[in-house]
């Protein structure tokens, strides 16, 4: 399974943008880049995913490097509710499409 | 939609006892996943089903663990006999299989084996 590397933790101030980086230098052409997050005492929840182009949805934006070896999850205005562990995952549907969770980035948001 | 439903939410048992965890996926979803989360090992995929058929059980730790999906609306994860190292939060998730779809997780079952 292709691996991802994320910082262990990051801090942000409320109402400021947050850029969460992810490196995936061994990504293959059939890997989709998925982001999930896990709020305290809850199950993970889907945030966003992309293949090659940048993506936007109501929760966040995903910026994908041209060579696809890295990506950045962007929260445009962090709120206290965004404090969670964020997981960057490569999902290869040709290999069954399993989600393999790493350690993720623990984001804390200060008021 | 009620989302993925798991029961029980909490289970405390003694070593050697049989434990059965239950999951009801979201209606219409054809893939179901069982995960385990501990502080030491993080979130691990145990097994997943597609159209009620087990596809990959390589994450099941040992023969004490078994999972079934008798129909599209119900799955069980059984541990027999249970051991203290099985203490963890067990999550069930479901999705409509495909490259553009998101996986929906249940609230989890917190298992404590004494």
Coordinates of N, CA and C in Angstrom, one line a residue:
Chain A
X1 N 0.9 -1.2 0.0 CA 0.0 0.0 0.0 C 0.9 1.2 0.0
X2 N 0.5 2.2 -0.8 CA 1.3 3.4 -0.9 C 1.1 4.2 0.4
X3 N 2.2 4.8 0.8 CA 2.3 5.4 2.2 C 2.1 6.9 2.1
X4 N 1.7 7.5 3.1 CA 1.6 9.0 3.2 C 2.3 9.4 4.5
X5 N 2.9 10.7 4.4 CA 3.6 11.3 5.6 C 2.9 12.6 5.9
X6 N 2.5 12.7 7.2 CA 1.9 13.9 7.7 C 2.6 14.4 9.0
X7 N 2.6 15.7 9.3 CA 3.1 16.1 10.6 C 2.2 15.5 11.7
X8 N 2.8 15.3 12.8 CA 2.0 14.7 13.9 C 1.0 15.6 14.4
X9 N 1.3 16.9 14.5 CA 0.4 17.9 15.1 C 0.5 19.2 14.5
X10 N -0.5 20.0 14.5 CA -0.5 21.4 14.1 C -1.4 22.2 14.9
X11 N -1.2 23.5 15.0 CA -2.0 24.4 15.8 C -2.5 25.5 14.8
X12 N -3.7 26.0 15.2 CA -4.3 27.1 14.4 C -5.1 27.9 15.3
X13 N -5.3 29.2 14.9 CA -6.2 30.1 15.6 C -7.6 30.1 14.9
X14 N -8.6 30.2 15.7 CA -10.0 30.2 15.2 C -10.1 31.3 14.2
X15 N -10.9 31.0 13.1 CA -11.3 31.9 12.0 C -10.1 32.2 11.1
X16 N -9.0 31.5 11.3 CA -7.9 31.6 10.3 C -7.8 30.4 9.4
X17 N -7.2 30.5 8.2 CA -7.1 29.4 7.4 C -6.0 28.4 7.9
X18 N -6.2 27.1 7.6 CA -5.3 26.1 8.0 C -4.9 25.3 6.8
X19 N -3.6 25.0 6.6 CA -3.1 24.2 5.5 C -2.5 23.0 6.1
X20 N -3.1 21.8 5.8 CA -2.6 20.6 6.4 C -1.9 19.8 5.2
X21 N -0.5 19.6 5.4 CA 0.2 19.0 4.3 C 0.2 17.5 4.3
X22 N 0.5 16.9 3.2 CA 0.6 15.4 3.1 C 1.5 15.1 2.0
X23 N 2.5 14.3 2.3 CA 3.5 13.8 1.2 C 3.2 12.4 0.9
X24 N 3.1 12.1 -0.4 CA 2.9 10.7 -0.9 C 3.7 10.5 -2.2
X25 N 5.0 10.4 -2.0 CA 6.0 10.4 -3.1 C 5.9 9.1 -3.9
X26 N 5.3 8.0 -3.3 CA 5.2 6.8 -4.0 C 3.8 6.5 -4.6
X27 N 3.1 7.6 -4.8 CA 1.7 7.5 -5.3 C 1.7 6.9 -6.7
X28 N 0.7 6.0 -7.0 CA 0.6 5.4 -8.3 C -0.5 6.1 -9.1
X29 N -0.5 5.8 -10.4 CA -1.5 6.5 -11.2 C -2.9 6.2 -10.9
X30 N -3.2 5.1 -10.2 CA -4.5 4.7 -9.9 C -4.9 5.1 -8.5
X31 N -4.1 5.7 -7.7 CA -4.4 6.1 -6.4 C -5.2 7.4 -6.3
X32 N -6.3 7.4 -5.6 CA -7.0 8.6 -5.3 C -6.6 9.1 -3.9
X33 N -6.5 10.4 -3.8 CA -6.1 11.0 -2.5 C -7.4 11.3 -1.7
X34 N -7.5 10.7 -0.6 CA -8.7 10.9 0.3 C -8.3 11.5 1.6
X35 N -9.1 12.4 2.2 CA -8.9 12.9 3.5 C -10.2 12.6 4.4
X36 N -9.9 12.1 5.5 CA -10.9 11.9 6.5 C -10.4 12.6 7.8
X37 N -11.4 12.8 8.7 CA -11.0 13.4 10.0 C -11.8 12.7 11.1
X38 N -11.2 12.7 12.3 CA -11.9 12.0 13.4 C -12.0 13.0 14.6
X39 N -13.2 13.4 14.9 CA -13.4 14.3 16.0 C -13.3 13.4 17.3
X40 N -13.0 14.0 18.4 CA -12.9 13.3 19.7 C -14.1 12.4 19.9
X41 N -13.8 11.2 20.3 CA -14.8 10.2 20.7 C -15.8 9.9 19.6
X42 N -15.4 10.1 18.3 CA -16.3 9.8 17.2 C -15.6 8.9 16.2
X43 N -16.4 8.3 15.3 CA -15.8 7.6 14.2 C -15.3 8.6 13.1
X44 N -14.4 8.2 12.3 CA -13.9 9.0 11.2 C -15.0 9.5 10.3
X45 N -14.8 10.7 9.7 CA -15.8 11.2 8.7 C -15.0 11.7 7.5
X46 N -15.7 11.4 6.3 CA -15.1 11.8 5.1 C -15.0 13.4 5.0
X47 N -13.9 13.8 4.4 CA -13.8 15.3 4.2 C -13.8 15.6 2.7
X48 N -12.9 15.0 1.9 CA -12.8 15.3 0.5 C -11.9 14.3 -0.2
X49 N -11.9 14.2 -1.5 CA -11.0 13.4 -2.2 C -10.8 14.0 -3.6
X50 N -9.6 13.6 -4.2 CA -9.3 14.0 -5.5 C -8.4 13.1 -6.2
X51 N -8.2 13.3 -7.5 CA -7.3 12.4 -8.3 C -6.1 13.2 -8.8
X52 N -6.4 14.3 -9.6 CA -5.4 15.1 -10.2 C -5.7 16.6 -10.0
X53 N -6.9 17.0 -10.2 CA -7.3 18.4 -10.1 C -7.6 18.8 -8.7
X54 N -7.5 20.1 -8.4 CA -7.9 20.6 -7.1 C -9.4 20.5 -7.0
X55 N -9.8 20.3 -5.7 CA -11.2 20.0 -5.5 C -11.7 20.9 -4.3
X56 N -13.0 21.3 -4.4 CA -13.6 22.1 -3.4 C -14.9 21.5 -3.0
X57 N -15.2 21.5 -1.7 CA -16.6 21.2 -1.3 C -16.9 22.1 -0.1
X58 N -18.0 21.8 0.5 CA -18.5 22.7 1.6 C -17.6 22.6 2.8
X59 N -16.9 21.6 3.0 CA -16.0 21.4 4.2 C -14.6 22.0 4.0
X60 N -14.1 21.8 2.8 CA -12.6 22.1 2.6 C -12.3 22.2 1.2
X61 N -11.0 22.5 0.9 CA -10.4 22.4 -0.4 C -9.2 21.5 -0.4
X62 N -9.0 20.9 -1.5 CA -7.8 20.0 -1.7 C -7.0 20.5 -2.8
X63 N -5.8 20.8 -2.5 CA -4.8 21.2 -3.5 C -3.8 20.1 -3.8
X64 N -3.7 19.7 -5.0 CA -2.9 18.5 -5.4 C -1.7 19.0 -6.3
X65 N -0.5 18.7 -5.9 CA 0.6 19.1 -6.7 C 0.6 18.5 -8.1
X66 N 1.2 19.2 -9.0 CA 1.2 18.8 -10.4 C 1.7 17.4 -10.6
X67 N 2.8 17.0 -9.8 CA 3.4 15.7 -9.9 C 2.6 14.7 -9.0
X68 N 1.6 15.1 -8.3 CA 0.8 14.3 -7.4 C 1.6 13.7 -6.2
X69 N 2.8 14.2 -6.0 CA 3.5 13.6 -4.9 C 3.2 14.2 -3.5
X70 N 2.4 15.3 -3.5 CA 2.0 15.9 -2.3 C 0.6 16.5 -2.5
X71 N 0.0 16.8 -1.4 CA -1.3 17.5 -1.4 C -1.5 18.3 -0.1
X72 N -2.4 19.2 -0.2 CA -2.7 20.0 1.0 C -4.2 20.2 1.2
X73 N -4.6 19.9 2.4 CA -6.0 20.1 2.8 C -6.1 21.5 3.3
X74 N -7.1 22.2 2.8 CA -7.2 23.6 3.2 C -8.6 23.8 3.9
X75 N -8.5 24.2 5.2 CA -9.7 24.7 5.9 C -9.7 26.2 5.8
X76 N -10.7 26.8 5.2 CA -10.6 28.2 4.9 C -10.8 29.1 6.2
X77 N -11.6 28.7 7.1 CA -11.7 29.4 8.4 C -11.9 28.4 9.5
X78 N -10.9 28.1 10.2 CA -11.0 27.1 11.2 C -11.9 27.5 12.3
X79 N -12.7 26.5 12.8 CA -13.6 26.7 14.0 C -13.1 25.8 15.0
X80 N -13.6 26.0 16.3 CA -13.3 25.1 17.3 C -13.7 23.6 17.0
X81 N -14.8 23.5 16.2 CA -15.3 22.2 15.9 C -14.4 21.4 14.9
X82 N -13.4 22.2 14.3 CA -12.5 21.5 13.4 C -11.4 20.8 14.1
X83 N -11.3 21.0 15.4 CA -10.2 20.3 16.1 C -10.4 18.8 16.0
X84 N -9.5 18.1 15.4 CA -9.6 16.7 15.1 C -8.3 16.1 14.6
X85 N -8.3 14.8 14.4 CA -7.1 14.2 13.7 C -7.5 14.0 12.3
X86 N -6.7 14.5 11.4 CA -6.9 14.5 10.0 C -6.0 13.5 9.3
X87 N -6.6 12.6 8.5 CA -5.9 11.5 7.9 C -5.9 11.7 6.4
X88 N -4.7 11.6 5.8 CA -4.5 11.6 4.4 C -4.3 10.2 3.9
X89 N -5.1 9.7 3.0 CA -5.0 8.3 2.6 C -5.0 8.1 1.1
X90 N -4.2 7.2 0.6 CA -4.2 6.9 -0.8 C -5.1 5.7 -1.0
X91 N -6.0 5.8 -1.9 CA -7.0 4.7 -2.1 C -6.9 4.2 -3.5
X92 N -6.5 3.0 -3.7 CA -6.3 2.4 -5.0 C -7.5 1.4 -5.3
X93 N -8.4 1.8 -6.1 CA -9.5 0.9 -6.4 C -9.1 -0.3 -7.2
X94 N -8.0 -0.3 -7.8 CA -7.6 -1.5 -8.5 C -7.1 -2.6 -7.5
X95 N -6.8 -2.2 -6.3 CA -6.4 -3.1 -5.3 C -7.4 -3.3 -4.2
X96 N -8.7 -3.1 -4.6 CA -9.8 -3.3 -3.7 C -10.3 -2.1 -3.0
X97 N -9.6 -1.0 -3.1 CA -10.1 0.3 -2.5 C -10.1 0.4 -1.0
X98 N -9.2 -0.3 -0.4 CA -9.1 -0.3 1.1 C -8.7 1.1 1.6
X99 N -9.2 1.5 2.7 CA -8.7 2.7 3.4 C -7.7 2.3 4.4
X100 N -6.4 2.7 4.2 CA -5.4 2.3 5.2 C -5.0 3.6 5.9
X101 N -5.4 3.7 7.2 CA -5.2 4.9 8.0 C -3.7 4.9 8.6
X102 N -3.1 6.1 8.5 CA -1.8 6.3 9.1 C -2.0 6.9 10.5
X103 N -1.1 7.7 11.0 CA -1.2 8.3 12.3 C -1.9 9.6 12.2
X104 N -1.9 10.3 11.0 CA -2.7 11.5 10.9 C -2.0 12.7 11.5
X105 N -2.7 13.9 11.3 CA -2.2 15.1 12.0 C -3.3 15.5 13.0
X106 N -2.9 15.7 14.2 CA -3.8 16.2 15.2 C -3.8 17.7 15.1
X107 N -5.0 18.3 14.8 CA -5.1 19.7 14.7 C -5.8 20.3 15.9
X108 N -5.2 21.2 16.5 CA -5.8 21.9 17.6 C -6.1 23.4 17.2
X109 N -7.3 23.9 17.6 CA -7.7 25.2 17.3 C -7.9 26.1 18.5
X110 N -7.2 27.2 18.5 CA -7.2 28.0 19.7 C -8.2 29.2 19.5
X111 N -9.0 29.5 20.5 CA -10.0 30.6 20.4 C -9.3 31.9 20.3
Chain B
X1 N -31.9 9.6 7.4 CA -31.2 8.4 7.4 C -30.5 8.3 8.8
X2 N -30.5 7.1 9.4 CA -30.0 6.9 10.7 C -28.5 6.7 10.7
X3 N -27.9 6.5 9.6 CA -26.4 6.3 9.5 C -26.1 4.9 9.8
X4 N -24.9 4.6 10.0 CA -24.4 3.2 10.4 C -24.7 3.0 11.8
X5 N -25.4 1.9 12.2 CA -25.8 1.6 13.5 C -24.9 0.5 14.1
X6 N -24.3 0.7 15.3 CA -23.6 -0.3 15.9 C -24.1 -0.6 17.3
X7 N -24.0 -1.8 17.7 CA -24.4 -2.2 19.1 C -23.6 -3.4 19.5
X8 N -23.4 -3.4 20.9 CA -23.6 -2.4 21.8 C -22.7 -1.2 21.7
X9 N -22.9 -0.1 22.3 CA -22.0 1.0 22.3 C -20.8 0.8 23.2
X10 N -21.1 0.1 24.3 CA -20.0 -0.3 25.3 C -20.2 -1.7 25.7
X11 N -19.1 -2.4 25.8 CA -19.1 -3.8 26.3 C -18.0 -4.1 27.2
X12 N -18.3 -4.6 28.4 CA -17.3 -5.0 29.3 C -17.5 -6.4 29.6
X13 N -16.4 -7.2 29.4 CA -16.5 -8.6 29.6 C -15.2 -9.2 30.2
X14 N -15.3 -10.4 30.6 CA -14.1 -11.0 31.2 C -13.4 -11.9 30.2
X15 N -12.1 -12.0 30.5 CA -11.2 -12.8 29.6 C -11.8 -14.2 29.4
X16 N -11.9 -14.7 28.2 CA -12.4 -16.0 27.9 C -13.8 -16.0 27.5
X17 N -14.5 -14.9 27.6 CA -15.9 -14.9 27.2 C -16.0 -14.6 25.7
X18 N -17.1 -15.0 25.2 CA -17.4 -14.7 23.8 C -18.0 -13.3 23.7
X19 N -17.6 -12.5 22.7 CA -18.1 -11.2 22.4 C -18.6 -11.1 21.0
X20 N -19.8 -10.5 20.8 CA -20.4 -10.3 19.5 C -20.7 -8.9 19.3
X21 N -20.2 -8.3 18.3 CA -20.4 -6.9 18.0 C -21.3 -6.9 16.7
X22 N -22.2 -5.9 16.7 CA -23.2 -5.9 15.6 C -23.2 -4.6 14.8
X23 N -23.5 -4.7 13.5 CA -23.5 -3.5 12.7 C -24.6 -3.6 11.7
X24 N -25.3 -2.4 11.5 CA -26.3 -2.3 10.5 C -25.9 -1.2 9.5
X25 N -25.5 -1.5 8.3 CA -25.0 -0.5 7.4 C -26.1 0.4 6.9
X26 N -25.8 1.5 6.2 CA -26.8 2.3 5.6 C -27.4 1.6 4.5
X27 N -28.7 1.7 4.4 CA -29.5 1.1 3.4 C -29.0 1.5 2.0
X28 N -28.8 0.5 1.1 CA -28.3 0.8 -0.2 C -26.9 0.7 -0.4
X29 N -26.1 0.6 0.7 CA -24.7 0.5 0.6 C -24.3 -1.0 0.4
X30 N -23.4 -1.2 -0.5 CA -23.0 -2.6 -0.8 C -21.7 -3.1 -0.3
X31 N -20.9 -2.2 0.4 CA -19.7 -2.6 1.0 C -19.7 -2.3 2.5
X32 N -19.1 -3.2 3.3 CA -19.1 -3.0 4.7 C -17.7 -3.3 5.2
X33 N -17.2 -2.5 6.2 CA -15.9 -2.6 6.7 C -15.9 -2.7 8.2
X34 N -15.0 -3.5 8.8 CA -14.8 -3.5 10.2 C -13.4 -3.0 10.5
X35 N -13.3 -2.1 11.5 CA -12.0 -1.5 11.9 C -11.8 -1.7 13.4
X36 N -10.6 -1.6 13.8 CA -10.3 -1.6 15.3 C -9.3 -0.4 15.5
X37 N -9.5 0.3 16.6 CA -8.7 1.4 16.9 C -8.2 1.3 18.4
X38 N -6.8 1.4 18.5 CA -6.2 1.4 19.8 C -5.2 2.5 19.8
X39 N -4.7 2.9 21.0 CA -3.7 4.0 21.0 C -2.4 3.5 20.4
X40 N -2.1 2.3 20.6 CA -0.8 1.8 20.1 C -0.8 1.6 18.6
X41 N -1.8 1.1 18.1 CA -1.8 0.7 16.7 C -2.6 1.5 15.7
X42 N -3.4 2.5 16.3 CA -4.2 3.4 15.5 C -5.4 2.7 14.9
X43 N -5.9 3.1 13.8 CA -7.0 2.5 13.1 C -6.6 1.4 12.1
X44 N -7.1 0.2 12.3 CA -6.7 -0.9 11.5 C -7.9 -1.5 10.8
X45 N -7.8 -1.8 9.5 CA -8.9 -2.5 8.8 C -8.8 -4.0 9.2
X46 N -9.9 -4.5 9.6 CA -9.9 -6.0 10.0 C -10.3 -6.8 8.8
X47 N -11.5 -6.4 8.2 CA -12.1 -7.2 7.2 C -13.1 -6.3 6.4
X48 N -13.3 -6.6 5.1 CA -14.4 -5.9 4.5 C -15.1 -6.9 3.5
X49 N -16.4 -6.5 3.3 CA -17.3 -7.3 2.5 C -17.8 -6.5 1.3
X50 N -18.0 -7.1 0.2 CA -18.7 -6.5 -0.9 C -19.8 -7.4 -1.3
X51 N -21.0 -6.8 -1.4 CA -22.2 -7.6 -1.7 C -22.3 -8.8 -0.8
X52 N -22.1 -8.6 0.5 CA -22.2 -9.7 1.5 C -21.1 -10.7 1.5
X53 N -20.1 -10.6 0.6 CA -19.1 -11.6 0.4 C -17.8 -11.0 1.0
X54 N -17.1 -11.8 1.9 CA -15.8 -11.3 2.4 C -14.8 -11.2 1.3
X55 N -14.2 -10.0 1.2 CA -13.2 -9.8 0.1 C -11.8 -9.9 0.6
X56 N -11.5 -9.3 1.8 CA -10.2 -9.2 2.3 C -10.3 -9.3 3.8
X57 N -9.8 -10.4 4.4 CA -9.7 -10.6 5.8 C -8.3 -10.6 6.4
X58 N -7.4 -10.1 5.6 CA -6.0 -10.1 6.0 C -5.7 -9.4 7.3
X59 N -6.6 -8.5 7.7 CA -6.3 -7.7 8.9 C -6.9 -8.4 10.1
X60 N -7.6 -9.5 10.0 CA -8.1 -10.2 11.2 C -6.9 -10.7 11.9
X61 N -6.8 -10.4 13.2 CA -5.6 -10.7 13.9 C -5.3 -12.2 14.1
X62 N -6.3 -13.0 14.3 CA -6.1 -14.4 14.5 C -7.5 -15.2 14.5
X63 N -7.4 -16.5 14.7 CA -8.6 -17.3 14.5 C -9.6 -17.0 15.5
X64 N -9.3 -16.3 16.6 CA -10.3 -16.0 17.6 C -11.3 -15.0 17.0
X65 N -11.0 -14.3 16.0 CA -11.9 -13.3 15.4 C -12.6 -13.9 14.2
X66 N -13.9 -13.7 14.0 CA -14.6 -14.1 12.9 C -15.7 -13.0 12.6
X67 N -16.0 -12.9 11.3 CA -17.0 -11.9 10.9 C -17.9 -12.5 9.9
X68 N -19.2 -12.1 9.9 CA -20.2 -12.6 9.0 C -21.1 -11.5 8.5
X69 N -21.6 -11.7 7.3 CA -22.6 -10.8 6.8 C -23.7 -11.6 6.1
X70 N -24.7 -12.0 6.9 CA -25.7 -12.9 6.4 C -26.6 -12.3 5.4
X71 N -26.8 -11.0 5.5 CA -27.6 -10.2 4.5 C -27.1 -8.8 4.4
X72 N -27.7 -8.1 3.5 CA -27.2 -6.7 3.2 C -27.4 -5.7 4.3
X73 N -28.1 -6.1 5.3 CA -28.5 -5.1 6.3 C -27.9 -5.5 7.7
X74 N -27.0 -6.5 7.8 CA -26.5 -6.9 9.1 C -25.2 -7.6 9.0
X75 N -24.3 -7.2 9.9 CA -23.0 -7.9 10.0 C -22.6 -8.1 11.5
X76 N -21.9 -9.1 11.8 CA -21.4 -9.3 13.1 C -19.9 -9.6 13.1
X77 N -19.2 -9.1 14.2 CA -17.8 -9.4 14.4 C -17.8 -10.1 15.8
X78 N -17.3 -11.4 15.8 CA -17.2 -12.2 17.0 C -15.8 -12.4 17.4
X79 N -15.6 -12.4 18.7 CA -14.3 -12.7 19.3 C -14.5 -13.8 20.3
X80 N -13.9 -14.9 20.1 CA -14.0 -16.1 21.0 C -12.8 -16.9 21.0
X81 N -12.2 -17.1 22.2 CA -12.4 -16.4 23.4 C -11.8 -15.0 23.4
X82 N -12.3 -14.1 24.2 CA -11.7 -12.7 24.2 C -10.5 -12.7 25.2
X83 N -9.6 -11.7 24.9 CA -8.5 -11.5 25.7 C -8.3 -10.0 26.0
X84 N -7.6 -9.7 27.1 CA -7.5 -8.3 27.4 C -6.9 -7.4 26.3
X85 N -6.0 -8.0 25.5 CA -5.4 -7.2 24.4 C -6.4 -6.9 23.3
X86 N -7.6 -7.5 23.3 CA -8.6 -7.2 22.4 C -9.4 -5.9 22.7
X87 N -9.1 -5.3 23.9 CA -9.7 -4.1 24.3 C -9.4 -3.0 23.3
X88 N -10.4 -2.4 22.8 CA -10.3 -1.4 21.7 C -11.6 -0.8 21.4
X89 N -11.6 0.2 20.5 CA -12.9 0.7 19.9 C -13.0 0.0 18.5
X90 N -14.1 -0.6 18.3 CA -14.4 -1.3 17.0 C -15.4 -0.5 16.2
X91 N -15.0 -0.1 15.0 CA -15.8 0.7 14.1 C -16.3 -0.1 12.9
X92 N -17.5 0.1 12.6 CA -18.1 -0.5 11.3 C -18.3 0.7 10.4
X93 N -18.1 0.5 9.1 CA -18.3 1.5 8.1 C -19.0 0.9 6.9
X94 N -19.7 1.7 6.1 CA -20.3 1.2 4.9 C -20.2 2.3 3.8
X95 N -20.3 1.8 2.6 CA -20.3 2.7 1.4 C -20.9 2.0 0.2
X96 N -21.2 2.8 -0.8 CA -21.5 2.3 -2.1 C -20.2 2.2 -2.8
X97 N -19.7 1.0 -3.2 CA -18.4 0.8 -3.7 C -18.2 1.6 -5.0
X98 N -17.0 2.2 -5.1 CA -16.7 3.0 -6.3 C -15.7 4.1 -6.0
X99 N -15.0 4.5 -7.0 CA -13.9 5.5 -6.7 C -14.3 6.9 -6.2
X100 N -15.6 7.2 -6.4 CA -16.0 8.6 -6.0 C -16.8 8.6 -4.8
X101 N -16.9 7.5 -4.1 CA -17.8 7.5 -2.9 C -17.1 7.5 -1.6
X102 N -17.8 8.1 -0.6 CA -17.2 8.2 0.7 C -17.7 7.1 1.6
X103 N -16.9 6.8 2.6 CA -17.2 5.7 3.5 C -17.8 6.4 4.8
X104 N -18.9 5.8 5.3 CA -19.6 6.3 6.4 C -19.3 5.4 7.6
X105 N -18.9 6.0 8.7 CA -18.5 5.2 9.9 C -19.6 5.3 11.0
X106 N -19.8 4.2 11.7 CA -20.6 4.2 12.8 C -20.0 4.8 14.0
X107 N -20.7 4.9 15.2 CA -20.1 5.5 16.4 C -19.1 4.7 17.1
X108 N -19.1 3.4 16.8 CA -18.1 2.5 17.4 C -18.6 1.8 18.6
X109 N -18.0 0.7 18.9 CA -18.2 -0.1 20.1 C -17.0 -0.1 20.9
X110 N -17.0 0.4 22.2 CA -15.9 0.4 23.0 C -15.9 -0.9 23.8
X111 N -14.9 -1.8 23.5 CA -14.8 -3.1 24.2 C -13.7 -3.1 25.2
X112 N -14.1 -3.5 26.4 CA -13.1 -3.7 27.5 C -13.1 -5.1 27.9
X113 N -12.0 -5.8 27.9 CA -11.9 -7.2 28.3 C -11.0 -7.2 29.6
X114 N -11.6 -7.6 30.6 CA -10.9 -7.6 32.0 C -10.1 -8.9 32.2

